[in-house]
Amino acid sequence: MSACILVLTDFSTAADHALAYAAVLAKPLGAHLVVLHVDTHTSLLDPELLAGPRPDQQAITLALSTRIHGLRVPAQAEVCAGTLAVAVAEVADRHQPALIVVGRQPTEDVPEELISSSAVDVLQITSHPLLMVPYAATLPAPPHYALLAADDEPFSLGDNAGSVRHLFNALNVRLSVVHVATAGHQASHTQALDAVLQTGITIEMPLPLLHRVTDADPARGIATTAATCHPDLLVLIARPRSFFGRLFHRSVTAQVVLHSAVPVLLLPATTKATGPKISLHAAGQYNH
């Protein structure tokens, strides 16, 4: 059975953009798409749907079939009623997607809290990697250069490590790591790269380039690095403390997600690293 990419749609322009991006990813991954519409007024992506009348089943079926037609990759549609979190959890449990893809509306059109709480719901319930595709993201080329923002604490990606490694290898992604340290803590840069290597996602890849940044504001440091090296994918580690707390919309992760011009891949992680330790110093080191 081929890998699955689950794409959420509310039929907004942003969701259509994300679906097109998911189709571009699916081909080199040998994956099929499951396109899910959640029939609820608490759904995420289009604020007009929250206030507007609920479309009837015939209109939903027509909208889904129209979007699937001509994708050039295998795809199927599903419709669920209820809350976003419960519906996504049920569909994800059946299909076990390697990736969940969501379109992100321009932040000036959608309250930050709405986007933030939706991401929280998806990650907290499913624990699958979540790709948020901004409306302005360039299509249709798949990403080839990813910038991963890491702190200096070890973490594990659990069962997701294999699917992330497959994603990077299948797309021939070149990976760099950025670590933002405050003044006086620059020694933690190498620990950040070590933490990434421990996950195993870089196996069969060249050793990532390490960008060392000093800034009191981590989100600003990440944005500055991205503006300099021009990645077409940002990768963030979604730790429980940054995603499931009440102040999610103030977290570093949320600020990067909300303002990034390129897709952002959120990797749910635990703080306990597993697997054999890989020594950065034994492997060699690249600096920037």
mmCIF file of C-alpha atoms in Angstrom:
data_model
loop_
_atom_site.group_PDB
_atom_site.id
_atom_site.type_symbol
_atom_site.label_atom_id
_atom_site.label_comp_id
_atom_site.label_asym_id
_atom_site.label_seq_id
_atom_site.Cartn_x
_atom_site.Cartn_y
_atom_site.Cartn_z
ATOM 1 C CA MET A 1 0.000 0.000 0.000
ATOM 2 C CA SER A 2 1.332 3.452 -0.917
ATOM 3 C CA ALA A 3 1.974 6.173 1.623
ATOM 4 C CA CYS A 4 -0.891 8.528 2.370
ATOM 5 C CA ILE A 5 -1.017 12.318 2.540
ATOM 6 C CA LEU A 6 -4.103 13.675 4.276
ATOM 7 C CA VAL A 7 -5.219 17.075 2.981
ATOM 8 C CA LEU A 8 -7.815 19.162 4.804
ATOM 9 C CA THR A 9 -10.106 21.308 2.705
ATOM 10 C CA ASP A 10 -12.861 23.806 3.377
ATOM 11 C CA PHE A 11 -12.959 24.774 -0.331
ATOM 12 C CA SER A 12 -11.214 28.099 0.295
ATOM 13 C CA THR A 13 -8.533 29.400 -2.048
ATOM 14 C CA ALA A 14 -5.898 28.681 0.591
ATOM 15 C CA ALA A 15 -7.073 25.075 0.898
ATOM 16 C CA ASP A 16 -7.008 24.653 -2.892
ATOM 17 C CA HIS A 17 -3.453 25.979 -2.904
ATOM 18 C CA ALA A 18 -2.461 23.441 -0.235
ATOM 19 C CA LEU A 19 -4.099 20.614 -2.201
ATOM 20 C CA ALA A 20 -2.088 21.516 -5.310
ATOM 21 C CA TYR A 21 1.081 21.532 -3.209
ATOM 22 C CA ALA A 22 0.229 18.152 -1.689
ATOM 23 C CA ALA A 23 -0.254 16.699 -5.175
ATOM 24 C CA VAL A 24 3.222 17.929 -6.139
ATOM 25 C CA LEU A 25 4.676 16.158 -3.087
ATOM 26 C CA ALA A 26 2.721 12.951 -3.659
ATOM 27 C CA LYS A 27 4.244 12.089 -7.022
ATOM 28 C CA PRO A 28 7.924 11.689 -5.974
ATOM 29 C CA LEU A 29 6.816 10.095 -2.691
ATOM 30 C CA GLY A 30 4.682 7.520 -4.478
ATOM 31 C CA ALA A 31 1.839 8.578 -2.199
ATOM 32 C CA HIS A 32 -1.908 8.891 -2.629
ATOM 33 C CA LEU A 33 -4.061 11.726 -1.302
ATOM 34 C CA VAL A 34 -7.015 11.570 1.034
ATOM 35 C CA VAL A 35 -8.894 14.860 0.749
ATOM 36 C CA LEU A 36 -10.985 15.491 3.851
ATOM 37 C CA HIS A 37 -13.761 18.003 4.336
ATOM 38 C CA VAL A 38 -15.092 18.420 7.862
ATOM 39 C CA ASP A 39 -18.727 19.487 7.760
ATOM 40 C CA THR A 40 -18.807 21.780 10.767
ATOM 41 C CA HIS A 41 -18.947 25.471 11.600
ATOM 42 C CA THR A 42 -15.978 25.025 13.924
ATOM 43 C CA SER A 43 -13.725 24.039 11.013
ATOM 44 C CA LEU A 44 -10.526 25.831 10.491
ATOM 45 C CA LEU A 45 -9.541 27.499 7.371
ATOM 46 C CA ASP A 46 -12.078 29.886 5.907
ATOM 47 C CA PRO A 47 -13.595 32.433 8.295
ATOM 48 C CA GLU A 48 -16.442 33.077 5.841
ATOM 49 C CA LEU A 49 -17.617 29.501 6.302
ATOM 50 C CA LEU A 50 -17.788 30.023 10.046
ATOM 51 C CA ALA A 51 -20.472 32.645 9.655
ATOM 52 C CA GLY A 52 -22.108 31.475 6.449
ATOM 53 C CA PRO A 53 -24.772 28.823 5.816
ATOM 54 C CA ARG A 54 -23.702 25.207 5.877
ATOM 55 C CA PRO A 55 -23.492 23.790 2.316
ATOM 56 C CA ASP A 56 -25.698 20.810 1.554
ATOM 57 C CA GLN A 57 -24.301 17.344 0.931
ATOM 58 C CA GLN A 58 -24.722 17.551 -2.828
ATOM 59 C CA ALA A 59 -22.735 20.782 -2.979
ATOM 60 C CA ILE A 60 -19.975 19.269 -0.815
ATOM 61 C CA THR A 61 -19.758 16.162 -3.008
ATOM 62 C CA LEU A 62 -19.563 18.271 -6.157
ATOM 63 C CA ALA A 63 -16.890 20.536 -4.661
ATOM 64 C CA LEU A 64 -14.745 17.556 -3.644
ATOM 65 C CA SER A 65 -15.052 15.746 -6.965
ATOM 66 C CA THR A 66 -14.175 18.943 -8.833
ATOM 67 C CA ARG A 67 -10.987 19.350 -6.832
ATOM 68 C CA ILE A 68 -9.873 15.724 -7.126
ATOM 69 C CA HIS A 69 -10.450 15.582 -10.879
ATOM 70 C CA GLY A 70 -7.245 16.177 -12.809
ATOM 71 C CA LEU A 71 -4.816 16.008 -9.866
ATOM 72 C CA ARG A 72 -2.613 13.472 -11.727
ATOM 73 C CA VAL A 73 -2.038 11.483 -8.536
ATOM 74 C CA PRO A 74 -4.330 8.898 -6.913
ATOM 75 C CA ALA A 75 -6.813 10.625 -4.624
ATOM 76 C CA GLN A 76 -9.997 9.910 -2.720
ATOM 77 C CA ALA A 77 -12.434 12.165 -0.906
ATOM 78 C CA GLU A 78 -13.918 11.828 2.548
ATOM 79 C CA VAL A 79 -16.503 13.871 4.419
ATOM 80 C CA CYS A 80 -16.916 13.842 8.189
ATOM 81 C CA ALA A 81 -19.303 15.713 10.450
ATOM 82 C CA GLY A 82 -18.365 17.015 13.857
ATOM 83 C CA THR A 83 -15.417 18.886 15.300
ATOM 84 C CA LEU A 84 -12.191 19.257 13.375
ATOM 85 C CA ALA A 85 -10.055 17.439 15.921
ATOM 86 C CA VAL A 86 -12.314 14.396 16.251
ATOM 87 C CA ALA A 87 -12.857 14.075 12.487
ATOM 88 C CA VAL A 88 -9.157 14.345 11.648
ATOM 89 C CA ALA A 89 -8.284 11.868 14.391
ATOM 90 C CA GLU A 90 -10.771 9.305 13.061
ATOM 91 C CA VAL A 91 -9.603 9.605 9.450
ATOM 92 C CA ALA A 92 -5.924 9.649 10.437
ATOM 93 C CA ASP A 93 -6.402 6.512 12.516
ATOM 94 C CA ARG A 94 -7.768 4.672 9.485
ATOM 95 C CA HIS A 95 -5.282 5.935 6.896
ATOM 96 C CA GLN A 96 -2.142 6.520 9.012
ATOM 97 C CA PRO A 97 -0.918 9.433 6.886
ATOM 98 C CA ALA A 98 2.768 10.218 6.640
ATOM 99 C CA LEU A 99 1.779 13.869 6.465
ATOM 100 C CA ILE A 100 -1.227 16.109 7.109
ATOM 101 C CA VAL A 101 -1.450 19.186 4.878
ATOM 102 C CA VAL A 102 -3.355 22.359 5.743
ATOM 103 C CA GLY A 103 -3.668 25.643 3.870
ATOM 104 C CA ARG A 104 -2.964 28.826 5.800
ATOM 105 C CA GLN A 105 -4.968 31.939 5.073
ATOM 106 C CA PRO A 106 -3.182 35.319 5.034
ATOM 107 C CA THR A 107 -2.811 36.369 8.670
ATOM 108 C CA GLU A 108 -4.460 39.721 8.002
ATOM 109 C CA ASP A 109 -7.652 37.874 7.042
ATOM 110 C CA VAL A 110 -7.754 35.335 9.890
ATOM 111 C CA PRO A 111 -7.231 35.877 13.622
ATOM 112 C CA GLU A 112 -3.941 34.360 14.795
ATOM 113 C CA GLU A 113 -5.784 32.455 17.518
ATOM 114 C CA LEU A 114 -7.931 30.628 14.929
ATOM 115 C CA ILE A 115 -4.939 29.300 12.992
ATOM 116 C CA SER A 116 -3.085 28.496 16.199
ATOM 117 C CA SER A 117 -5.909 26.577 17.838
ATOM 118 C CA SER A 118 -6.486 24.568 14.649
ATOM 119 C CA ALA A 119 -2.845 23.493 14.530
ATOM 120 C CA VAL A 120 -3.014 22.585 18.199
ATOM 121 C CA ASP A 121 -6.091 20.423 17.593
ATOM 122 C CA VAL A 122 -4.491 18.501 14.726
ATOM 123 C CA LEU A 123 -1.143 17.910 16.430
ATOM 124 C CA GLN A 124 -2.551 17.095 19.843
ATOM 125 C CA ILE A 125 -5.035 14.525 18.565
ATOM 126 C CA THR A 126 -3.071 12.808 15.777
ATOM 127 C CA SER A 127 0.676 13.322 16.442
ATOM 128 C CA HIS A 128 1.360 13.202 12.685
ATOM 129 C CA PRO A 129 3.678 15.674 10.953
ATOM 130 C CA LEU A 130 1.710 18.738 9.911
ATOM 131 C CA LEU A 131 2.553 20.826 6.835
ATOM 132 C CA MET A 132 1.071 24.334 6.797
ATOM 133 C CA VAL A 133 1.113 25.861 3.319
ATOM 134 C CA PRO A 134 0.753 29.654 3.169
ATOM 135 C CA TYR A 135 -1.424 31.140 0.490
ATOM 136 C CA ALA A 136 1.583 32.955 -0.998
ATOM 137 C CA ALA A 137 3.787 29.841 -1.286
ATOM 138 C CA THR A 138 5.287 29.318 -4.732
ATOM 139 C CA LEU A 139 4.004 26.336 -6.702
ATOM 140 C CA PRO A 140 4.302 23.822 -8.203
ATOM 141 C CA ALA A 141 7.900 22.729 -7.514
ATOM 142 C CA PRO A 142 8.481 20.482 -4.480
ATOM 143 C CA PRO A 143 10.927 21.763 -1.847
ATOM 144 C CA HIS A 144 14.629 21.068 -2.303
ATOM 145 C CA TYR A 145 16.212 23.150 0.455
ATOM 146 C CA ALA A 146 14.890 22.903 4.021
ATOM 147 C CA LEU A 147 15.913 24.943 7.058
ATOM 148 C CA LEU A 148 15.308 23.164 10.368
ATOM 149 C CA ALA A 149 15.167 25.289 13.519
ATOM 150 C CA ALA A 150 16.384 23.396 16.579
ATOM 151 C CA ASP A 151 17.174 24.169 20.188
ATOM 152 C CA ASP A 152 19.902 22.432 22.172
ATOM 153 C CA GLU A 153 17.667 19.891 23.939
ATOM 154 C CA PRO A 154 17.548 16.263 22.728
ATOM 155 C CA PHE A 155 14.262 15.059 21.285
ATOM 156 C CA SER A 156 12.729 12.059 19.587
ATOM 157 C CA LEU A 157 10.366 11.950 16.628
ATOM 158 C CA GLY A 158 9.279 8.410 17.436
ATOM 159 C CA ASP A 159 7.564 6.595 14.569
ATOM 160 C CA ASN A 160 7.541 9.793 12.494
ATOM 161 C CA ALA A 161 11.326 9.733 12.030
ATOM 162 C CA GLY A 162 11.134 7.149 9.248
ATOM 163 C CA SER A 163 8.472 9.013 7.260
ATOM 164 C CA VAL A 164 10.338 12.316 7.604
ATOM 165 C CA ARG A 165 13.579 10.675 6.453
ATOM 166 C CA HIS A 166 11.737 9.171 3.466
ATOM 167 C CA LEU A 167 10.262 12.593 2.646
ATOM 168 C CA PHE A 168 13.670 14.272 2.641
ATOM 169 C CA ASN A 169 15.368 11.501 0.668
ATOM 170 C CA ALA A 170 12.601 11.120 -1.916
ATOM 171 C CA LEU A 171 12.565 14.849 -2.581
ATOM 172 C CA ASN A 172 16.382 15.029 -2.513
ATOM 173 C CA VAL A 173 16.139 17.771 0.090
ATOM 174 C CA ARG A 174 19.273 19.603 1.162
ATOM 175 C CA LEU A 175 18.989 20.295 4.887
ATOM 176 C CA SER A 176 20.451 23.064 7.024
ATOM 177 C CA VAL A 177 20.004 23.581 10.760
ATOM 178 C CA VAL A 178 19.645 26.949 12.463
ATOM 179 C CA HIS A 179 20.099 27.443 16.175
ATOM 180 C CA VAL A 180 19.345 30.793 17.766
ATOM 181 C CA ALA A 181 21.190 31.424 21.020
ATOM 182 C CA THR A 182 21.131 34.404 23.314
ATOM 183 C CA ALA A 183 24.338 36.259 24.099
ATOM 184 C CA GLY A 184 26.604 34.148 26.291
ATOM 185 C CA HIS A 185 25.080 30.797 25.249
ATOM 186 C CA GLN A 186 26.698 30.277 21.835
ATOM 187 C CA ALA A 187 28.273 26.985 22.983
ATOM 188 C CA SER A 188 24.857 25.340 22.633
ATOM 189 C CA HIS A 189 24.979 25.591 18.817
ATOM 190 C CA THR A 190 26.741 22.244 18.378
ATOM 191 C CA GLN A 191 24.345 20.611 20.838
ATOM 192 C CA ALA A 192 21.446 21.682 18.608
ATOM 193 C CA LEU A 193 22.940 19.959 15.576
ATOM 194 C CA ASP A 194 23.716 16.887 17.676
ATOM 195 C CA ALA A 195 20.045 16.768 18.757
ATOM 196 C CA VAL A 196 18.922 16.728 15.117
ATOM 197 C CA LEU A 197 21.404 13.987 14.190
ATOM 198 C CA GLN A 198 20.153 11.789 17.045
ATOM 199 C CA THR A 199 16.683 11.580 15.472
ATOM 200 C CA GLY A 200 17.984 9.675 12.441
ATOM 201 C CA ILE A 201 16.214 11.884 9.894
ATOM 202 C CA THR A 202 19.537 12.807 8.248
ATOM 203 C CA ILE A 203 20.620 9.218 7.564
ATOM 204 C CA GLU A 204 21.807 8.890 3.937
ATOM 205 C CA MET A 205 21.989 12.695 3.684
ATOM 206 C CA PRO A 206 25.042 14.980 3.751
ATOM 207 C CA LEU A 207 25.779 16.443 7.167
ATOM 208 C CA PRO A 208 23.552 19.526 7.521
ATOM 209 C CA LEU A 209 25.051 22.980 7.388
ATOM 210 C CA LEU A 210 24.825 24.669 10.795
ATOM 211 C CA HIS A 211 23.754 28.324 10.973
ATOM 212 C CA ARG A 212 24.821 29.893 14.259
ATOM 213 C CA VAL A 213 22.686 32.886 15.206
ATOM 214 C CA THR A 214 22.730 35.105 18.284
ATOM 215 C CA ASP A 215 19.465 36.940 18.953
ATOM 216 C CA ALA A 216 17.325 37.590 21.998
ATOM 217 C CA ASP A 217 14.237 36.856 19.872
ATOM 218 C CA PRO A 218 14.373 33.280 18.448
ATOM 219 C CA ALA A 219 11.551 33.860 15.953
ATOM 220 C CA ARG A 220 13.362 36.888 14.583
ATOM 221 C CA GLY A 221 16.614 34.948 14.391
ATOM 222 C CA ILE A 222 14.932 32.173 12.399
ATOM 223 C CA ALA A 223 13.276 34.693 10.065
ATOM 224 C CA THR A 224 16.569 36.516 9.511
ATOM 225 C CA THR A 225 18.348 33.277 8.634
ATOM 226 C CA ALA A 226 15.557 32.262 6.261
ATOM 227 C CA ALA A 227 15.753 35.634 4.532
ATOM 228 C CA THR A 228 19.483 35.100 4.019
ATOM 229 C CA CYS A 229 19.619 31.468 2.849
ATOM 230 C CA HIS A 230 16.209 31.339 1.074
ATOM 231 C CA PRO A 231 14.877 27.851 1.958
ATOM 232 C CA ASP A 232 11.707 26.655 0.265
ATOM 233 C CA LEU A 233 10.675 24.722 3.402
ATOM 234 C CA LEU A 234 10.952 25.554 7.096
ATOM 235 C CA VAL A 235 10.978 22.677 9.601
ATOM 236 C CA LEU A 236 10.073 23.267 13.245
ATOM 237 C CA ILE A 237 10.121 20.915 16.199
ATOM 238 C CA ALA A 238 6.724 21.030 17.905
ATOM 239 C CA ARG A 239 7.332 20.282 21.546
ATOM 240 C CA PRO A 240 4.350 19.842 23.876
ATOM 241 C CA ARG A 241 5.175 22.976 25.834
ATOM 242 C CA SER A 242 5.077 25.184 22.750
ATOM 243 C CA PHE A 243 1.963 23.740 21.138
ATOM 244 C CA PHE A 244 -0.402 22.620 23.828
ATOM 245 C CA GLY A 245 -0.110 25.512 26.265
ATOM 246 C CA ARG A 246 -2.713 28.241 26.545
ATOM 247 C CA LEU A 247 -0.275 30.810 25.201
ATOM 248 C CA PHE A 248 0.440 28.953 21.965
ATOM 249 C CA HIS A 249 -0.174 32.034 19.839
ATOM 250 C CA ARG A 250 2.710 33.774 21.621
ATOM 251 C CA SER A 251 5.197 30.950 21.130
ATOM 252 C CA VAL A 252 8.191 31.043 18.814
ATOM 253 C CA THR A 253 6.705 28.224 16.733
ATOM 254 C CA ALA A 254 3.423 30.023 16.213
ATOM 255 C CA GLN A 255 5.098 33.271 15.173
ATOM 256 C CA VAL A 256 7.165 31.479 12.532
ATOM 257 C CA VAL A 257 4.135 29.569 11.225
ATOM 258 C CA LEU A 258 1.954 32.654 11.023
ATOM 259 C CA HIS A 259 4.438 34.821 9.153
ATOM 260 C CA SER A 260 6.440 32.413 6.985
ATOM 261 C CA ALA A 261 6.248 32.939 3.227
ATOM 262 C CA VAL A 262 7.189 29.281 2.589
ATOM 263 C CA PRO A 263 5.531 26.066 3.814
ATOM 264 C CA VAL A 264 6.279 25.089 7.406
ATOM 265 C CA LEU A 265 6.613 21.431 8.427
ATOM 266 C CA LEU A 266 5.792 20.860 12.104
ATOM 267 C CA LEU A 267 7.259 17.699 13.606
ATOM 268 C CA PRO A 268 5.636 16.513 16.864
ATOM 269 C CA ALA A 269 8.398 15.542 19.271
ATOM 270 C CA THR A 270 9.032 14.281 22.743
ATOM 271 C CA THR A 271 11.952 15.457 24.841
ATOM 272 C CA LYS A 272 13.520 12.006 25.252
ATOM 273 C CA ALA A 273 15.940 11.097 22.493
ATOM 274 C CA THR A 274 16.298 7.486 21.415
ATOM 275 C CA GLY A 275 18.691 5.481 19.282
ATOM 276 C CA PRO A 276 22.489 5.342 19.155
ATOM 277 C CA LYS A 277 24.277 8.587 19.856
ATOM 278 C CA ILE A 278 25.864 10.195 16.827
ATOM 279 C CA SER A 279 28.829 12.379 17.604
ATOM 280 C CA LEU A 280 28.928 15.634 15.721
ATOM 281 C CA HIS A 281 32.625 15.944 16.332
ATOM 282 C CA ALA A 282 33.344 12.444 15.013
ATOM 283 C CA ALA A 283 31.253 13.072 11.898
ATOM 284 C CA GLY A 284 32.794 16.440 11.127
ATOM 285 C CA GLN A 285 31.167 19.838 11.321
ATOM 286 C CA TYR A 286 30.054 22.554 8.973
ATOM 287 C CA ASN A 287 29.564 26.085 10.184
ATOM 288 C CA HIS A 288 28.004 29.240 8.897
#
